Amino acid sequence: MTTGKINVSVENIFPLIKKFLYSDHEIFLRELISNGTDATLKLKHLTSIGEAKVEYGNPIIEVKIDKEGKKIHIIDQGLGMTADEVEKYINQVAFSGAEEFLDKYKDSAKDSGIIGHFGLGFYSAFMVAEKVEIFTKSYKDEPAAHWTCDGSPEFSLEPCDKTDRGTEIVLHVAEDSLEFLEESKIRELLNKYNKFMPIPIKFGTKTETLPKPEDAPEDYTAETVEVDNIINNPNPAWTKQPVDLKDEDYKSFYRELYPMQFEEPLFHIHLNVDYPFNLTGILYFPKLGADLQIQRDKIQLFQNQVYVTDNVEGIVPEFLMMLRGVVDSPDIPLNVSRSGLQADGAVKKISNYITRKVADKLKSLFNENRADFEAKWNDIKIVLEYGMLSEDKFYEKAGAFVLYPTVDDKYFTLEELKEAIKENQTDKDGKLVVLYAGNKEAQHSYIEIAKDKGYQVLLLDSPIIPHLIQKLESDNSGLTFVRVDSDHIDNLIKKEETAISKLSTEEQESLKTVVETIVPKQTYTVQLEALDSSAAPFIITQPEFMRRMKEMSQTGGGGMFGMGNFPEMYNLVVNTNSDLATSILNNEDKTVQENLVKQALDLAKLSQNLLKGEALTAFVKRSFEMIK
């Protein structure tokens, strides 16, 4: 038996490990199983090239709990170690890694991905154990070894009688970590970190019913058998080639990832690249609707099938963070901070690749089945619109598949839209005017007026639309977007002809003065327009520029002087050719005149859904009095 002192300058490193990694207490299991997996995969490689003259077989990793003995056993059938290798890898390499780790991260050791990069994975065992034992037998023809350490720098190393190849680690669980002796807790951790590890992991047994024989009698009692409970799927869909998978395979993998998600994904994107970096994965588009506050952190990051985190910021482009799925890459440096990660060259390439791959997939889906793509548009548009704003590379490709729907459920790409409205919606200055509504119900009357003129009206209702149309206008000269309720239709698309007013210039001035004395100045700017006599007498509009700036400041960006708090300002368009305008002007009874203006203003407000509370109550009361 050998005893010795681990060569370490920090006198007692274990309390430090425990202290600095306390928030990541639970990852000990991931690290120990990862070590067992590595040992098994290395053996597989050595047997395949003929260097290890042993039978590889069908190795598994087993996790066992001994609740009474307060022990956890992690057993693999991998390479195993000789006594010399234990001395080298456990007492020297891992400890130097531990020192380097503590030196570098003692102030911020919170990222559960970094521990293994310092050869420290094994020592994470001391976060939950007061004593750790290793029983190991190498695939080489050498005696088995037994290593023991109680959390001080002292260790013992002696031969033992283990006969089967591989390593068994026994954790003597500390009093403050007894939760890890609960079967439910271990199952939860295995499910979280090891669900897709490449070697089968056994945790207990389960009962399976054998199939009923064909010639079984009617009173046959089904036979059962105890089998290993393998908790992981060693060959998840993302590790396979896309040609080997059917649509149903992708859907069943989605259900495996998100067992509580009952809606099917809309479509998937299989990532598979091996140069200039390694990356595999599957991303799914769930139904998203128009809400930007969708739950994020649904994409899981793996490294060689080992779960790392669901915070994929910097690796997956920002606009795709609302998707779901898996990204697996051995090339992502996990031992750097998040800001370092975003600055890392390999990570930037990965992010760009994912952006390009998603854009290419969307284009092919659009080309293969446009009707299906259109049917899904409202469920995915928020991601794509956000992508156009935040990623130039995506914006460049988006013209081929991003759609602009009309209020009548027609769908155009931007180029198709320009072609469709060119003849009818070009104003006298040669500008192409795109009319849009933000809410089909609230802007119904304005939409109908525009449609009566033969104009197309888009329905753009995402919260980021003001930002997007700003970008589209700056990139498409001669194109302007205006919301259909931002002015009278003849002003939105100005043609050559100028309408003639029934009222003289003096009469118009008088009418304007009357209306301005009754209508609140701080909210309404009165403008007189000679419109068709059948058009509404009073129309409320909200200037496009002011409203757009206000909306942009409310959703972040574009906020001139914090316009989110700017008071609502409207234009009150008075149709000088309406009978009501003449009645107001010619009525000498000031009370009647005032009532007419108030009633007309309230009706205009009602059509814009602006009449609420006390004003609505007064309007209803006044209306009933008028029809007595």
XYZ file of C-alpha atoms in Angstrom:
628
model
C 0.000 0.000 0.000
C 1.276 3.449 -0.913
C 0.330 6.545 0.958
C 1.395 9.998 0.043
C 0.587 13.615 -0.189
C -0.814 15.127 -3.313
C 1.621 17.723 -4.574
C -0.429 20.833 -4.109
C 0.450 24.235 -2.728
C -3.056 25.012 -1.489
C -3.021 23.075 1.799
C -6.618 21.965 1.618
C -8.099 22.473 -1.805
C -11.362 20.604 -1.265
C -13.204 23.184 0.839
C -12.225 25.698 -1.843
C -13.620 23.522 -4.619
C -16.779 23.112 -2.615
C -17.075 26.792 -1.861
C -16.362 28.127 -5.327
C -18.438 25.598 -7.186
C -21.266 25.438 -4.706
C -23.817 26.829 -7.146
C -22.943 23.997 -9.503
C -23.052 21.325 -6.830
C -25.024 18.895 -8.950
C -22.626 18.683 -11.888
C -20.438 16.101 -10.115
C -22.598 13.389 -11.688
C -22.241 14.819 -15.179
C -18.463 15.058 -14.783
C -18.003 11.525 -13.442
C -20.254 10.002 -16.100
C -18.420 12.047 -18.768
C -15.126 10.594 -17.540
C -16.595 7.086 -17.726
C -17.881 7.811 -21.235
C -14.464 9.075 -22.354
C -12.793 5.959 -20.939
C -15.264 3.747 -22.800
C -14.999 5.593 -26.141
C -11.184 5.560 -25.910
C -11.307 1.791 -25.440
C -13.601 1.506 -28.465
C -11.038 3.407 -30.545
C -8.075 1.342 -29.289
C -9.850 -1.956 -30.005
C -10.897 -0.763 -33.476
C -7.266 0.009 -34.452
C -6.013 -3.199 -32.835
C -4.003 -1.500 -30.098
C -6.081 -2.957 -27.264
C -6.239 -6.744 -27.588
C -9.512 -7.115 -25.692
C -13.162 -7.607 -26.603
C -15.001 -4.247 -26.594
C -18.429 -5.905 -26.186
C -21.456 -3.778 -25.284
C -20.210 -1.677 -22.379
C -22.553 0.403 -20.227
C -22.130 2.888 -17.403
C -24.030 2.113 -14.223
C -25.115 4.487 -11.463
C -26.142 2.881 -8.143
C -27.333 4.382 -4.877
C -26.691 2.740 -1.510
C -28.931 4.868 0.682
C -28.173 3.030 3.933
C -24.433 3.080 3.356
C -24.694 6.719 2.147
C -22.817 5.843 -1.025
C -23.136 6.511 -4.764
C -21.377 4.129 -7.173
C -20.490 5.085 -10.762
C -19.198 2.075 -12.679
C -17.838 1.949 -16.229
C -16.426 -0.825 -18.404
C -13.905 1.351 -20.178
C -10.107 1.544 -20.325
C -9.499 1.347 -16.583
C -6.218 2.548 -15.041
C -3.037 0.973 -13.734
C -1.660 2.126 -10.364
C 0.876 4.305 -12.214
C -1.894 5.921 -14.241
C -3.909 6.637 -11.072
C -0.821 8.277 -9.615
C -0.333 10.356 -12.758
C -3.879 11.356 -13.686
C -5.550 11.615 -10.297
C -2.726 12.811 -8.057
C -0.824 15.031 -10.484
C -2.686 16.176 -13.609
C -6.078 16.708 -12.009
C -4.607 18.547 -9.070
C -2.520 20.899 -11.143
C -5.727 21.552 -13.083
C -7.525 22.218 -9.814
C -4.940 24.776 -8.790
C -5.036 26.530 -12.146
C -8.802 26.554 -12.012
C -8.959 28.081 -8.549
C -6.329 30.618 -9.383
C -8.206 31.768 -12.463
C -11.818 31.460 -11.383
C -11.987 31.784 -7.638
C -13.922 35.048 -7.947
C -16.387 33.931 -10.584
C -16.538 30.141 -10.747
C -20.164 29.899 -11.653
C -20.140 28.453 -15.166
C -20.831 24.739 -14.955
C -19.154 24.194 -18.309
C -15.607 24.981 -17.265
C -14.733 22.387 -14.707
C -13.686 19.566 -17.052
C -11.367 21.815 -19.039
C -8.923 21.860 -16.159
C -8.777 18.092 -15.682
C -10.831 18.863 -12.608
C -13.889 16.819 -13.514
C -13.012 13.993 -11.155
C -12.515 16.310 -8.170
C -16.027 17.707 -8.503
C -16.864 14.491 -6.576
C -15.688 16.263 -3.415
C -18.499 18.790 -3.741
C -20.847 16.103 -2.430
C -18.536 13.466 -0.899
C -16.442 13.460 2.274
C -14.452 10.473 0.995
C -13.930 9.099 -2.518
C -12.661 5.673 -3.536
C -11.555 4.454 -6.956
C -11.450 0.731 -7.806
C -9.937 0.346 -11.272
C -8.626 -2.449 -13.518
C -6.814 -1.548 -16.740
C -7.422 -3.282 -20.086
C -3.647 -3.928 -19.895
C -2.614 -7.054 -18.038
C -1.750 -5.327 -14.757
C -3.088 -5.577 -11.191
C -6.162 -3.613 -10.196
C -5.698 -0.525 -8.002
C -7.661 1.012 -5.125
C -7.266 4.755 -4.408
C -8.786 6.494 -1.388
C -8.853 10.128 -0.368
C -10.841 11.781 2.405
C -10.774 15.350 1.126
C -7.372 16.264 2.515
C -4.205 16.174 0.409
C -3.425 12.694 1.864
C -4.301 9.672 -0.282
C -3.693 5.929 -0.205
C -3.107 3.676 -3.206
C -3.006 -0.142 -2.966
C -3.692 -3.219 -5.107
C -7.193 -4.717 -4.993
C -8.978 -7.817 -6.227
C -11.219 -6.204 -8.900
C -11.290 -8.642 -11.836
C -13.473 -6.968 -14.465
C -12.102 -4.189 -16.691
C -13.082 -0.586 -15.999
C -13.425 1.835 -13.104
C -15.789 2.059 -10.159
C -15.946 5.333 -8.252
C -17.556 5.243 -4.808
C -18.680 8.519 -3.242
C -19.215 8.528 0.517
C -21.826 11.275 0.559
C -21.300 14.150 3.005
C -23.996 15.114 5.522
C -24.808 18.355 3.677
C -25.443 16.503 0.412
C -27.765 13.662 1.438
C -30.349 14.822 -1.150
C -28.155 13.063 -3.736
C -29.019 9.698 -2.174
C -32.622 10.170 -3.318
C -33.468 8.151 -6.386
C -35.682 10.949 -7.740
C -32.830 13.476 -7.491
C -30.347 11.265 -9.334
C -32.952 10.462 -11.983
C -33.551 14.203 -12.447
C -29.815 14.871 -12.895
C -29.329 11.958 -15.286
C -32.264 13.233 -17.300
C -30.902 16.775 -17.357
C -27.239 16.166 -18.152
C -26.901 12.654 -19.529
C -30.052 12.079 -21.553
C -28.158 11.778 -24.850
C -24.729 10.507 -23.780
C -23.215 8.133 -26.349
C -22.833 5.135 -23.978
C -25.921 3.463 -22.434
C -26.392 4.490 -18.789
C -28.083 2.053 -16.424
C -29.930 3.310 -13.360
C -31.693 0.431 -11.618
C -33.989 -1.995 -13.377
C -37.519 -1.901 -14.732
C -40.199 -4.520 -15.324
C -41.132 -5.346 -18.915
C -44.016 -7.529 -20.033
C -43.071 -10.280 -22.480
C -45.187 -10.608 -25.649
C -48.054 -13.077 -25.467
C -47.285 -16.337 -27.355
C -49.474 -17.001 -30.406
C -50.802 -20.311 -29.010
C -51.438 -18.930 -25.498
C -54.653 -20.125 -23.773
C -57.369 -17.583 -22.936
C -56.506 -17.513 -19.241
C -52.804 -16.914 -20.040
C -51.079 -14.622 -17.535
C -48.515 -12.354 -19.173
C -44.945 -12.993 -18.064
C -42.734 -10.168 -16.893
C -38.985 -9.801 -16.750
C -36.621 -7.411 -14.971
C -34.377 -5.564 -17.427
C -31.732 -2.846 -17.112
C -33.291 0.604 -16.914
C -31.324 2.509 -19.571
C -32.109 6.165 -18.980
C -30.503 7.691 -22.070
C -30.769 7.631 -25.839
C -27.167 7.081 -27.019
C -28.033 7.780 -30.677
C -30.184 10.944 -30.733
C -31.489 12.261 -34.044
C -28.898 15.034 -34.395
C -26.032 12.490 -34.478
C -27.504 10.848 -37.588
C -27.372 11.931 -41.210
C -30.447 13.844 -42.479
C -30.895 11.267 -45.270
C -31.413 8.570 -42.624
C -34.259 10.435 -40.906
C -37.911 10.801 -41.822
C -40.259 13.619 -40.791
C -41.682 11.411 -38.042
C -38.167 10.849 -36.608
C -37.713 14.599 -36.215
C -41.129 14.935 -34.576
C -40.527 12.086 -32.133
C -37.140 13.602 -31.193
C -38.940 16.910 -30.515
C -41.291 15.053 -28.169
C -38.262 13.467 -26.487
C -36.708 16.910 -25.941
C -39.939 18.560 -24.787
C -42.236 15.908 -23.310
C -44.570 18.583 -21.884
C -44.982 20.366 -25.229
C -48.170 19.207 -26.909
C -48.044 21.270 -30.109
C -46.080 19.851 -33.017
C -43.231 22.017 -34.362
C -43.935 23.798 -37.669
C -40.695 22.620 -39.275
C -37.095 21.718 -38.453
C -33.619 22.620 -39.656
C -30.872 19.990 -39.426
C -27.410 21.489 -38.844
C -24.474 19.380 -39.964
C -21.017 20.805 -40.693
C -17.485 19.495 -40.150
C -15.407 22.300 -41.676
C -14.126 24.866 -40.662
C -15.601 23.733 -37.322
C -17.636 20.820 -36.067
C -21.309 21.429 -35.434
C -24.400 19.258 -35.482
C -27.879 19.923 -34.226
C -31.555 20.302 -34.996
C -33.515 23.527 -34.610
C -37.307 23.551 -34.523
C -39.704 26.409 -35.273
C -42.523 26.234 -32.725
C -45.723 28.283 -33.148
C -44.736 31.757 -32.017
C -47.456 34.259 -32.896
C -46.705 37.969 -32.521
C -45.414 38.102 -28.948
C -41.783 39.117 -28.495
C -41.767 37.997 -24.857
C -41.709 34.313 -25.781
C -40.000 31.986 -23.342
C -36.382 31.692 -24.367
C -33.605 29.321 -23.274
C -35.234 26.413 -25.053
C -32.213 25.531 -27.194
C -29.872 23.128 -25.445
C -26.119 23.236 -25.974
C -24.225 19.940 -25.924
C -20.567 19.102 -26.282
C -20.133 15.616 -27.748
C -23.613 14.635 -26.504
C -22.926 15.956 -22.978
C -25.406 18.627 -21.907
C -23.726 21.933 -21.077
C -26.307 24.715 -20.827
C -29.519 26.150 -22.209
C -27.979 29.618 -22.355
C -26.821 29.695 -25.986
C -26.381 33.464 -26.224
C -23.609 34.345 -28.660
C -23.577 30.889 -30.250
C -27.074 30.955 -31.699
C -27.931 34.318 -33.337
C -30.112 36.515 -31.130
C -33.164 36.345 -33.400
C -33.219 32.540 -33.295
C -33.178 32.321 -29.485
C -36.963 31.856 -29.577
C -36.565 28.557 -31.431
C -36.121 25.165 -29.806
C -33.770 22.285 -30.303
C -30.169 21.178 -29.851
C -26.761 22.458 -30.906
C -23.747 20.178 -30.359
C -20.194 21.305 -30.994
C -16.834 20.239 -29.573
C -15.421 23.558 -30.861
C -17.237 25.881 -28.490
C -14.816 27.047 -25.772
C -16.631 26.529 -22.499
C -13.863 27.791 -20.253
C -14.362 31.449 -21.161
C -16.795 34.063 -19.956
C -19.955 34.883 -21.908
C -18.453 38.136 -23.262
C -15.324 36.211 -24.260
C -17.517 33.673 -25.987
C -19.207 36.347 -28.095
C -15.800 37.705 -29.147
C -14.430 34.246 -30.018
C -13.738 33.800 -33.743
C -14.962 30.195 -33.948
C -18.191 31.102 -32.173
C -18.839 33.991 -34.593
C -18.371 31.588 -37.524
C -20.824 29.154 -35.907
C -23.393 31.936 -35.430
C -22.996 33.023 -39.075
C -23.327 29.429 -40.266
C -26.558 28.929 -38.326
C -27.960 32.188 -39.754
C -27.120 31.112 -43.315
C -28.448 27.597 -42.831
C -31.775 28.867 -41.431
C -32.159 31.347 -44.315
C -31.426 28.631 -46.911
C -33.927 26.256 -45.302
C -36.663 28.923 -45.219
C -36.043 29.707 -48.881
C -36.328 26.035 -49.858
C -39.521 25.584 -47.792
C -40.991 28.652 -49.504
C -40.051 27.374 -52.972
C -41.165 23.781 -52.371
C -44.598 24.519 -50.949
C -45.546 28.167 -50.930
C -49.134 27.555 -49.818
C -47.926 25.681 -46.721
C -45.352 28.405 -45.990
C -48.060 31.080 -46.248
C -50.302 29.100 -43.880
C -47.505 29.083 -41.285
C -46.451 32.691 -41.819
C -48.258 34.239 -38.837
C -46.690 31.666 -36.511
C -43.113 32.390 -37.565
C -43.083 36.007 -38.771
C -41.882 37.537 -35.490
C -38.603 35.571 -35.682
C -37.999 36.450 -39.330
C -38.871 40.127 -38.931
C -36.559 40.319 -35.913
C -33.863 38.558 -37.937
C -34.124 41.135 -40.723
C -33.564 43.898 -38.172
C -30.744 42.295 -36.220
C -28.687 40.255 -38.721
C -27.474 41.819 -41.975
C -26.613 38.415 -43.443
C -30.172 37.230 -42.831
C -31.637 40.468 -44.188
C -29.731 39.989 -47.452
C -31.380 36.613 -48.012
C -34.805 37.434 -46.557
C -36.209 39.051 -49.704
C -36.606 35.580 -51.201
C -39.095 34.332 -48.586
C -40.298 37.057 -46.197
C -43.976 37.757 -46.838
C -46.217 40.793 -46.609
C -49.847 39.717 -46.144
C -52.827 41.871 -47.076
C -55.979 42.309 -44.999
C -57.591 39.921 -47.513
C -55.067 37.152 -46.834
C -53.064 37.551 -50.008
C -49.299 37.120 -49.536
C -46.602 39.006 -51.437
C -42.834 39.085 -51.307
C -41.576 42.681 -51.371
C -40.750 42.509 -55.094
C -44.171 41.001 -55.889
C -45.833 43.721 -53.814
C -44.017 46.500 -55.654
C -45.150 45.013 -58.960
C -48.755 44.568 -57.798
C -49.243 48.163 -56.568
C -47.008 50.001 -59.049
C -49.795 51.093 -61.345
C -52.377 52.159 -58.768
C -50.363 53.272 -55.746
C -47.697 55.516 -57.235
C -48.266 59.117 -56.190
C -47.795 62.264 -58.290
C -44.123 62.481 -57.215
C -43.420 58.949 -58.457
C -43.268 57.486 -54.951
C -44.635 53.988 -54.405
C -46.971 54.116 -51.391
C -47.526 50.931 -49.378
C -50.670 51.180 -47.257
C -50.855 49.024 -44.142
C -53.083 48.438 -41.133
C -51.933 47.423 -37.685
C -55.333 46.145 -36.582
C -57.987 44.960 -39.000
C -60.879 45.630 -36.606
C -59.814 48.991 -35.194
C -58.951 50.413 -38.636
C -61.820 48.776 -40.498
C -63.426 51.963 -41.886
C -60.087 53.288 -43.188
C -59.303 49.936 -44.814
C -62.681 49.909 -46.577
C -62.165 53.445 -47.941
C -58.753 52.392 -49.327
C -60.146 49.184 -50.829
C -62.942 51.162 -52.508
C -60.200 52.983 -54.400
C -58.764 49.638 -55.502
C -55.729 49.894 -53.199
C -54.007 46.937 -51.555
C -53.743 47.239 -47.752
C -51.172 45.126 -45.905
C -51.799 43.743 -42.421
C -48.591 44.335 -40.431
C -49.271 43.760 -36.763
C -45.978 42.707 -35.114
C -44.667 44.995 -32.359
C -41.437 45.617 -34.294
C -43.101 46.678 -37.573
C -42.253 50.403 -37.136
C -38.540 49.495 -36.947
C -38.772 47.116 -39.895
C -40.558 49.505 -42.263
C -38.038 52.196 -41.340
C -35.278 49.831 -42.520
C -37.169 48.824 -45.669
C -37.736 52.466 -46.608
C -34.061 53.324 -46.152
C -33.043 50.377 -48.370
C -35.695 50.898 -51.089
C -35.623 54.414 -52.460
C -38.937 55.629 -53.810
C -40.877 53.381 -51.403
C -42.846 54.642 -48.419
C -45.068 52.867 -45.895
C -48.052 54.694 -44.398
C -50.647 53.344 -42.048
C -54.083 53.570 -43.560
C -55.457 55.753 -40.729
C -52.618 58.283 -40.758
C -54.415 60.712 -43.082
C -57.322 60.897 -45.466
C -56.780 58.433 -48.311
C -56.458 61.204 -50.948
C -53.585 62.675 -48.933
C -51.900 59.314 -48.412
C -51.605 58.710 -52.148
C -51.721 62.194 -53.679
C -52.717 62.174 -57.341
C -52.667 65.203 -59.682
C -56.255 66.353 -59.359
C -57.097 68.815 -56.584
C -60.587 68.689 -55.124
C -62.746 71.814 -55.096
C -64.399 72.963 -51.888
C -68.046 74.052 -51.718
C -66.996 76.660 -49.170
C -65.196 79.871 -49.996
C -61.833 80.691 -48.417
C -63.532 83.008 -45.885
C -66.141 80.372 -45.013
C -63.433 77.804 -44.499
C -61.552 80.142 -42.143
C -64.781 80.751 -40.159
C -65.503 77.019 -39.939
C -61.954 76.312 -38.775
C -62.228 78.966 -36.048
C -65.522 77.527 -34.793
C -64.187 73.967 -34.638
C -60.897 75.014 -33.008
C -62.696 76.822 -30.180
C -64.612 73.630 -29.285
C -62.016 70.896 -29.952
C -59.121 70.454 -27.405
C -56.011 72.104 -28.926
C -53.507 69.962 -26.994
C -54.811 66.794 -28.685
C -56.150 67.782 -32.125
C -54.798 69.787 -35.033
C -57.746 70.853 -37.202
C -57.249 70.608 -40.960
C -59.882 71.341 -43.599
C -60.042 69.124 -46.672
C -62.295 69.252 -49.718
C -63.270 65.579 -49.831
C -66.035 63.744 -51.616
C -69.420 64.840 -50.211
C -70.191 61.201 -49.327
C -67.008 60.905 -47.198
C -67.287 61.210 -43.409
C -67.637 64.823 -42.167
C -65.030 64.412 -39.391
C -62.083 61.995 -39.692
C -59.402 61.478 -37.041
C -55.954 60.587 -38.314
C -52.600 60.195 -36.599
C -49.577 61.446 -38.524
C -47.387 58.528 -39.664
C -44.062 60.002 -38.543
C -45.174 60.935 -35.015
C -46.959 57.655 -34.405
C -44.133 55.568 -35.808
C -41.493 57.316 -33.694
C -43.640 56.874 -30.605
C -44.143 53.150 -31.322
C -40.434 52.656 -32.026
C -39.449 54.263 -28.738
C -41.915 52.000 -26.917
C -40.363 48.846 -28.409
C -36.769 50.052 -28.033
C -34.702 52.154 -30.385
C -35.681 55.064 -32.590
C -36.933 57.042 -29.618
C -36.384 60.719 -30.332
C -36.108 62.379 -26.926
C -38.024 59.563 -25.249
C -41.179 59.931 -27.326
C -42.707 56.936 -25.575
C -44.085 59.432 -23.041
C -45.103 61.975 -25.647
C -48.825 62.864 -25.484
C -51.065 61.426 -28.205
C -51.512 63.935 -31.071
C -54.122 63.582 -33.794
C -55.258 65.442 -36.873
C -58.979 66.201 -37.102
C -59.828 66.324 -40.799
C -63.039 68.296 -41.448
C -64.637 67.551 -44.817
C -65.669 70.989 -46.141
C -67.902 69.349 -48.773
C -70.045 67.527 -46.182
C -73.526 68.720 -45.268
C -72.512 68.767 -41.602
C -69.727 71.305 -42.275
C -72.297 73.647 -43.864
C -74.729 73.117 -40.946
C -72.059 73.927 -38.329
C -70.972 77.026 -40.249
C -74.501 78.390 -40.813
C -75.978 77.639 -37.395
C -76.092 80.782 -35.320
C -77.087 79.054 -32.084
C -73.768 78.616 -30.318
C -75.096 75.753 -28.141
C -76.367 73.803 -31.160
C -73.106 74.535 -33.005
C -71.072 73.207 -30.077
C -73.239 70.084 -29.754
C -72.848 69.329 -33.477
C -69.042 69.610 -33.282
C -68.854 67.521 -30.091
C -71.163 64.861 -31.531
C -69.213 64.701 -34.799
C -65.886 64.540 -32.920
C -67.175 61.753 -30.673
C -68.399 59.772 -33.696
C -64.969 60.162 -35.308
C -63.327 59.080 -32.027
C -65.695 56.130 -31.831
C -64.583 54.937 -35.277
C -60.964 55.034 -34.060
C -61.777 53.289 -30.772
C -60.701 56.433 -28.922
C -63.949 57.140 -27.093
C -63.720 55.733 -23.589
C -64.720 56.277 -19.955
C -66.485 59.493 -19.025
C -66.477 60.834 -22.600
C -68.225 57.680 -23.853
C -70.866 57.919 -21.117
C -71.559 61.592 -21.999
C -71.769 60.732 -25.714
C -74.313 57.957 -25.136
C -76.436 60.234 -22.914
C -76.314 63.083 -25.463
C -77.207 60.711 -28.323
C -80.294 59.402 -26.500
C -81.452 62.974 -25.827
C -81.138 63.794 -29.529
C -83.507 60.963 -30.534
C -86.219 61.579 -27.945
